[in-house]
Amino acid sequence: MPEGDTIHKIANFLAPCLDQQPVVDLRLADVSAARKCIGRRVSDVVARGKHLFIEFDNGLALRSHLGMHGSWHRYPGGAEWQRPRAQLSVALVTAGWEYVCFNAKEVEIVRIPSVRERIVHGRLGPDLIADRIDPGIIARRAREFVEADELLADALLDQRVASGIGNVYKSDILFIERFAPDTRMAEVDDDDLGRCFATAAELLRRNLGGGRRVTRFEGDGAGSLWVYGRGDLPCLRCDTPIASRRLGRHHRGTYWCPSCQASTDASPDVDPKEGRPA
Ligand SMILES: [Zn+2]
């Protein structure tokens, strides 16, 4: 699943390939917008959070968001694609190469100033990989965009707070920082928020090198992720079986260790004397 580090890796790969290349052909659903970019040169390739911007020398940019299932492929001109044409979102053709994006969630041609504008106007929070992280600013944005009775997990995923964290990192950050998956914003202070996002930034940066995603760096072969995708398997810290459930704003799959991340609050649906399983 593409996360902020994935998009930076794609941008790092594409930037030198596409730099100053003339666009021989550009195919996407909005044909008239695409036509404006054919014959132009690529001036830059930039990742912002989970968005990839391929900028052209006419002040326009191709913005893509891969969502859950999108991917970029590069093929030598005329080579057979690994996915059916029906899944095509964008094909950008240069002399000799085809850069093909399949199953993107969003693709559009935007004006480059409006890209900057969106960032300035807060549609995207600071990029956890590219920007210097100010914990105070991130905490303030978290309070602004996520209500007190909403989940900390939702703040981690909200790209307006800070951009880059996807669903895999969400579960693993909560594990590393030992927050129960149902922890609400009202239960965390600004230091907690700053710590979670600092951990996220560190994990995203450590994963820029390529290869599989790693949140657990023990190197003992037991697992490269702490909890994500490990439903019913033993916790790598305490052997308790990992639990999983869909939760939060978007009902995203969430994994946690019921022992390492025991709830401390007495939420209304739990008898405070009983608490949560420890
Ligand atoms: Zn555990």
mmCIF file of N, CA and C in Angstrom, residues 53-131:
data_model
loop_
_atom_site.group_PDB
_atom_site.id
_atom_site.type_symbol
_atom_site.label_atom_id
_atom_site.label_comp_id
_atom_site.label_asym_id
_atom_site.label_seq_id
_atom_site.Cartn_x
_atom_site.Cartn_y
_atom_site.Cartn_z
ATOM 1 N N PHE A 53 3.752 15.129 -7.844
ATOM 2 C CA PHE A 53 3.569 16.177 -8.843
ATOM 3 C C PHE A 53 4.662 16.063 -9.898
ATOM 4 N N ILE A 54 4.264 15.842 -11.149
ATOM 5 C CA ILE A 54 5.205 15.918 -12.263
ATOM 6 C C ILE A 54 4.965 17.279 -12.912
ATOM 7 N N GLU A 55 5.954 18.160 -12.752
ATOM 8 C CA GLU A 55 5.753 19.544 -13.194
ATOM 9 C C GLU A 55 6.304 19.745 -14.599
ATOM 10 N N PHE A 56 5.591 20.555 -15.390
ATOM 11 C CA PHE A 56 6.002 20.820 -16.764
ATOM 12 C C PHE A 56 6.443 22.273 -16.899
ATOM 13 N N ASP A 57 7.144 22.560 -18.008
ATOM 14 C CA ASP A 57 7.711 23.907 -18.159
ATOM 15 C C ASP A 57 6.691 24.941 -18.610
ATOM 16 N N ASN A 58 5.394 24.573 -18.627
ATOM 17 C CA ASN A 58 4.357 25.551 -18.971
ATOM 18 C C ASN A 58 3.565 25.981 -17.742
ATOM 19 N N GLY A 59 4.074 25.662 -16.541
ATOM 20 C CA GLY A 59 3.367 26.079 -15.327
ATOM 21 C C GLY A 59 2.272 25.124 -14.899
ATOM 22 N N LEU A 60 2.128 24.011 -15.611
ATOM 23 C CA LEU A 60 1.141 23.006 -15.206
ATOM 24 C C LEU A 60 1.857 21.810 -14.579
ATOM 25 N N ALA A 61 1.112 21.038 -13.819
ATOM 26 C CA ALA A 61 1.681 19.836 -13.210
ATOM 27 C C ALA A 61 0.647 18.719 -13.248
ATOM 28 N N LEU A 62 1.147 17.505 -13.370
ATOM 29 C CA LEU A 62 0.287 16.332 -13.271
ATOM 30 C C LEU A 62 0.328 15.882 -11.815
ATOM 31 N N ARG A 63 -0.818 15.978 -11.131
ATOM 32 C CA ARG A 63 -0.879 15.519 -9.740
ATOM 33 C C ARG A 63 -1.503 14.135 -9.706
ATOM 34 N N SER A 64 -0.871 13.211 -9.019
ATOM 35 C CA SER A 64 -1.478 11.894 -8.865
ATOM 36 C C SER A 64 -1.442 11.479 -7.402
ATOM 37 N N HIS A 65 -2.489 10.763 -7.005
ATOM 38 C CA HIS A 65 -2.578 10.185 -5.655
ATOM 39 C C HIS A 65 -2.891 8.713 -5.878
ATOM 40 N N LEU A 66 -2.050 7.834 -5.356
ATOM 41 C CA LEU A 66 -2.187 6.417 -5.683
ATOM 42 C C LEU A 66 -3.293 5.715 -4.894
ATOM 43 N N GLY A 67 -3.785 6.344 -3.820
ATOM 44 C CA GLY A 67 -4.819 5.669 -3.029
ATOM 45 C C GLY A 67 -4.312 4.336 -2.519
ATOM 46 N N MET A 68 -5.188 3.354 -2.439
ATOM 47 C CA MET A 68 -4.823 2.051 -1.873
ATOM 48 C C MET A 68 -4.151 1.135 -2.896
ATOM 49 N N HIS A 69 -4.505 1.281 -4.151
ATOM 50 C CA HIS A 69 -4.132 0.236 -5.117
ATOM 51 C C HIS A 69 -3.320 0.744 -6.301
ATOM 52 N N GLY A 70 -2.955 2.034 -6.282
ATOM 53 C CA GLY A 70 -2.278 2.583 -7.447
ATOM 54 C C GLY A 70 -0.803 2.205 -7.501
ATOM 55 N N SER A 71 -0.230 2.310 -8.700
ATOM 56 C CA SER A 71 1.209 2.056 -8.844
ATOM 57 C C SER A 71 1.718 2.727 -10.112
ATOM 58 N N TRP A 72 3.009 3.048 -10.103
ATOM 59 C CA TRP A 72 3.668 3.567 -11.304
ATOM 60 C C TRP A 72 4.597 2.490 -11.857
ATOM 61 N N HIS A 73 4.592 2.342 -13.169
ATOM 62 C CA HIS A 73 5.503 1.403 -13.837
ATOM 63 C C HIS A 73 6.281 2.171 -14.907
ATOM 64 N N ARG A 74 7.481 1.685 -15.217
ATOM 65 C CA ARG A 74 8.215 2.241 -16.360
ATOM 66 C C ARG A 74 8.501 1.115 -17.342
ATOM 67 N N TYR A 75 8.176 1.345 -18.603
ATOM 68 C CA TYR A 75 8.411 0.343 -19.645
ATOM 69 C C TYR A 75 9.214 0.956 -20.787
ATOM 70 N N PRO A 76 10.082 0.172 -21.405
ATOM 71 C CA PRO A 76 10.691 0.634 -22.656
ATOM 72 C C PRO A 76 9.569 0.835 -23.684
ATOM 73 N N GLY A 77 9.715 1.839 -24.541
ATOM 74 C CA GLY A 77 8.676 2.136 -25.525
ATOM 75 C C GLY A 77 8.234 0.899 -26.281
ATOM 76 N N GLY A 78 6.933 0.663 -26.336
ATOM 77 C CA GLY A 78 6.389 -0.465 -27.096
ATOM 78 C C GLY A 78 6.341 -1.772 -26.331
ATOM 79 N N ALA A 79 6.948 -1.819 -25.129
ATOM 80 C CA ALA A 79 6.922 -3.072 -24.359
ATOM 81 C C ALA A 79 5.508 -3.344 -23.852
ATOM 82 N N GLU A 80 5.243 -4.622 -23.587
ATOM 83 C CA GLU A 80 3.915 -4.982 -23.100
ATOM 84 C C GLU A 80 3.774 -4.570 -21.633
ATOM 85 N N TRP A 81 2.611 -4.017 -21.276
ATOM 86 C CA TRP A 81 2.370 -3.612 -19.896
ATOM 87 C C TRP A 81 1.971 -4.815 -19.036
ATOM 88 N N GLN A 82 2.289 -4.725 -17.760
ATOM 89 C CA GLN A 82 1.961 -5.831 -16.862
ATOM 90 C C GLN A 82 0.515 -5.798 -16.358
ATOM 91 N N ARG A 83 -0.187 -4.711 -16.665
ATOM 92 C CA ARG A 83 -1.578 -4.619 -16.232
ATOM 93 C C ARG A 83 -2.447 -4.263 -17.429
ATOM 94 N N PRO A 84 -3.734 -4.638 -17.347
ATOM 95 C CA PRO A 84 -4.632 -4.348 -18.479
ATOM 96 C C PRO A 84 -4.838 -2.849 -18.680
ATOM 97 N N ARG A 85 -5.070 -2.462 -19.915
ATOM 98 C CA ARG A 85 -5.280 -1.045 -20.237
ATOM 99 C C ARG A 85 -6.474 -0.464 -19.494
ATOM 100 N N ALA A 86 -7.418 -1.312 -19.143
ATOM 101 C CA ALA A 86 -8.603 -0.819 -18.431
ATOM 102 C C ALA A 86 -8.226 -0.197 -17.089
ATOM 103 N N GLN A 87 -7.062 -0.585 -16.538
ATOM 104 C CA GLN A 87 -6.653 -0.052 -15.236
ATOM 105 C C GLN A 87 -5.772 1.195 -15.370
ATOM 106 N N LEU A 88 -5.603 1.648 -16.611
ATOM 107 C CA LEU A 88 -4.711 2.792 -16.858
ATOM 108 C C LEU A 88 -5.266 4.088 -16.281
ATOM 109 N N SER A 89 -4.457 4.820 -15.548
ATOM 110 C CA SER A 89 -4.830 6.171 -15.106
ATOM 111 C C SER A 89 -4.070 7.232 -15.880
ATOM 112 N N VAL A 90 -2.774 7.004 -16.112
ATOM 113 C CA VAL A 90 -1.937 7.958 -16.841
ATOM 114 C C VAL A 90 -0.896 7.188 -17.645
ATOM 115 N N ALA A 91 -0.632 7.619 -18.857
ATOM 116 C CA ALA A 91 0.553 7.162 -19.576
ATOM 117 C C ALA A 91 1.305 8.399 -20.040
ATOM 118 N N LEU A 92 2.534 8.530 -19.563
ATOM 119 C CA LEU A 92 3.377 9.650 -19.965
ATOM 120 C C LEU A 92 4.513 9.062 -20.800
ATOM 121 N N VAL A 93 4.565 9.467 -22.054
ATOM 122 C CA VAL A 93 5.510 8.868 -22.996
ATOM 123 C C VAL A 93 6.625 9.871 -23.298
ATOM 124 N N THR A 94 7.877 9.407 -23.147
ATOM 125 C CA THR A 94 9.025 10.227 -23.547
ATOM 126 C C THR A 94 9.751 9.474 -24.661
ATOM 127 N N ALA A 95 10.839 10.037 -25.142
ATOM 128 C CA ALA A 95 11.585 9.340 -26.180
ATOM 129 C C ALA A 95 12.139 8.048 -25.590
ATOM 130 N N GLY A 96 11.572 6.925 -25.973
ATOM 131 C CA GLY A 96 12.131 5.649 -25.550
ATOM 132 C C GLY A 96 11.468 5.011 -24.342
ATOM 133 N N TRP A 97 10.710 5.765 -23.536
ATOM 134 C CA TRP A 97 10.131 5.179 -22.320
ATOM 135 C C TRP A 97 8.652 5.527 -22.170
ATOM 136 N N GLU A 98 7.957 4.633 -21.486
ATOM 137 C CA GLU A 98 6.563 4.908 -21.121
ATOM 138 C C GLU A 98 6.449 4.806 -19.610
ATOM 139 N N TYR A 99 5.950 5.875 -18.988
ATOM 140 C CA TYR A 99 5.729 5.906 -17.537
ATOM 141 C C TYR A 99 4.230 5.766 -17.333
ATOM 142 N N VAL A 100 3.829 4.646 -16.725
ATOM 143 C CA VAL A 100 2.411 4.310 -16.708
ATOM 144 C C VAL A 100 1.936 4.189 -15.265
ATOM 145 N N CYS A 101 0.846 4.857 -14.976
ATOM 146 C CA CYS A 101 0.254 4.790 -13.642
ATOM 147 C C CYS A 101 -1.070 4.044 -13.749
ATOM 148 N N PHE A 102 -1.212 2.998 -12.933
ATOM 149 C CA PHE A 102 -2.441 2.201 -12.927
ATOM 150 C C PHE A 102 -3.215 2.439 -11.631
ATOM 151 N N ASN A 103 -4.517 2.400 -11.740
ATOM 152 C CA ASN A 103 -5.410 2.372 -10.568
ATOM 153 C C ASN A 103 -5.200 3.512 -9.585
ATOM 154 N N ALA A 104 -4.859 4.690 -10.081
ATOM 155 C CA ALA A 104 -4.692 5.832 -9.172
ATOM 156 C C ALA A 104 -6.052 6.232 -8.597
ATOM 157 N N LYS A 105 -5.994 6.826 -7.405
ATOM 158 C CA LYS A 105 -7.236 7.313 -6.798
ATOM 159 C C LYS A 105 -7.612 8.662 -7.412
ATOM 160 N N GLU A 106 -6.614 9.497 -7.635
ATOM 161 C CA GLU A 106 -6.869 10.818 -8.212
ATOM 162 C C GLU A 106 -5.753 11.156 -9.185
ATOM 163 N N VAL A 107 -6.155 11.708 -10.326
ATOM 164 C CA VAL A 107 -5.178 12.209 -11.297
ATOM 165 C C VAL A 107 -5.750 13.494 -11.871
ATOM 166 N N GLU A 108 -4.976 14.547 -11.896
ATOM 167 C CA GLU A 108 -5.470 15.770 -12.536
ATOM 168 C C GLU A 108 -4.296 16.646 -12.943
ATOM 169 N N ILE A 109 -4.565 17.505 -13.912
ATOM 170 C CA ILE A 109 -3.589 18.532 -14.281
ATOM 171 C C ILE A 109 -3.935 19.780 -13.472
ATOM 172 N N VAL A 110 -2.962 20.323 -12.760
ATOM 173 C CA VAL A 110 -3.196 21.514 -11.936
ATOM 174 C C VAL A 110 -2.179 22.583 -12.326
ATOM 175 N N ARG A 111 -2.490 23.814 -11.988
ATOM 176 C CA ARG A 111 -1.512 24.887 -12.165
ATOM 177 C C ARG A 111 -0.503 24.797 -11.033
ATOM 178 N N ILE A 112 0.757 24.981 -11.330
ATOM 179 C CA ILE A 112 1.761 24.830 -10.277
ATOM 180 C C ILE A 112 1.542 25.813 -9.116
ATOM 181 N N PRO A 113 1.199 27.071 -9.363
ATOM 182 C CA PRO A 113 0.951 27.960 -8.220
ATOM 183 C C PRO A 113 -0.159 27.442 -7.327
ATOM 184 N N SER A 114 -1.164 26.814 -7.938
ATOM 185 C CA SER A 114 -2.261 26.346 -7.099
ATOM 186 C C SER A 114 -1.822 25.156 -6.252
ATOM 187 N N VAL A 115 -0.815 24.430 -6.728
ATOM 188 C CA VAL A 115 -0.243 23.361 -5.904
ATOM 189 C C VAL A 115 0.332 23.972 -4.632
ATOM 190 N N ARG A 116 1.142 25.007 -4.835
ATOM 191 C CA ARG A 116 1.747 25.668 -3.671
ATOM 192 C C ARG A 116 0.656 26.235 -2.764
ATOM 193 N N GLU A 117 -0.358 26.817 -3.421
ATOM 194 C CA GLU A 117 -1.456 27.405 -2.668
ATOM 195 C C GLU A 117 -2.121 26.385 -1.748
ATOM 196 N N ARG A 118 -2.344 25.196 -2.317
ATOM 197 C CA ARG A 118 -2.990 24.177 -1.497
ATOM 198 C C ARG A 118 -2.182 23.884 -0.258
ATOM 199 N N ILE A 119 -0.875 23.830 -0.443
ATOM 200 C CA ILE A 119 -0.008 23.518 0.692
ATOM 201 C C ILE A 119 -0.068 24.659 1.699
ATOM 202 N N VAL A 120 0.055 25.893 1.170
ATOM 203 C CA VAL A 120 0.013 27.068 2.046
ATOM 204 C C VAL A 120 -1.318 27.125 2.796
ATOM 205 N N HIS A 121 -2.395 26.807 2.087
ATOM 206 C CA HIS A 121 -3.706 26.918 2.721
ATOM 207 C C HIS A 121 -4.097 25.686 3.512
ATOM 208 N N GLY A 122 -3.150 24.838 3.725
ATOM 209 C CA GLY A 122 -3.354 23.803 4.734
ATOM 210 C C GLY A 122 -4.054 22.553 4.297
ATOM 211 N N ARG A 123 -4.221 22.369 2.981
ATOM 212 C CA ARG A 123 -4.837 21.107 2.599
ATOM 213 C C ARG A 123 -3.892 19.950 2.898
ATOM 214 N N LEU A 124 -2.596 20.244 2.833
ATOM 215 C CA LEU A 124 -1.603 19.236 3.183
ATOM 216 C C LEU A 124 -0.757 19.768 4.327
ATOM 217 N N GLY A 125 -0.553 18.954 5.337
ATOM 218 C CA GLY A 125 0.309 19.360 6.439
ATOM 219 C C GLY A 125 1.771 19.233 6.050
ATOM 220 N N PRO A 126 2.663 19.602 6.966
ATOM 221 C CA PRO A 126 4.097 19.480 6.695
ATOM 222 C C PRO A 126 4.440 18.049 6.270
ATOM 223 N N ASP A 127 5.341 17.934 5.332
ATOM 224 C CA ASP A 127 5.763 16.625 4.849
ATOM 225 C C ASP A 127 6.757 16.031 5.849
ATOM 226 N N LEU A 128 6.414 14.874 6.375
ATOM 227 C CA LEU A 128 7.231 14.302 7.459
ATOM 228 C C LEU A 128 8.618 13.884 6.988
ATOM 229 N N ILE A 129 8.770 13.699 5.680
ATOM 230 C CA ILE A 129 10.095 13.329 5.176
ATOM 231 C C ILE A 129 10.884 14.565 4.767
ATOM 232 N N ALA A 130 10.218 15.462 4.037
ATOM 233 C CA ALA A 130 10.962 16.564 3.412
ATOM 234 C C ALA A 130 11.132 17.771 4.333
ATOM 235 N N ASP A 131 10.178 17.989 5.237
ATOM 236 C CA ASP A 131 10.194 19.219 6.022
ATOM 237 C C ASP A 131 10.809 18.993 7.401
#
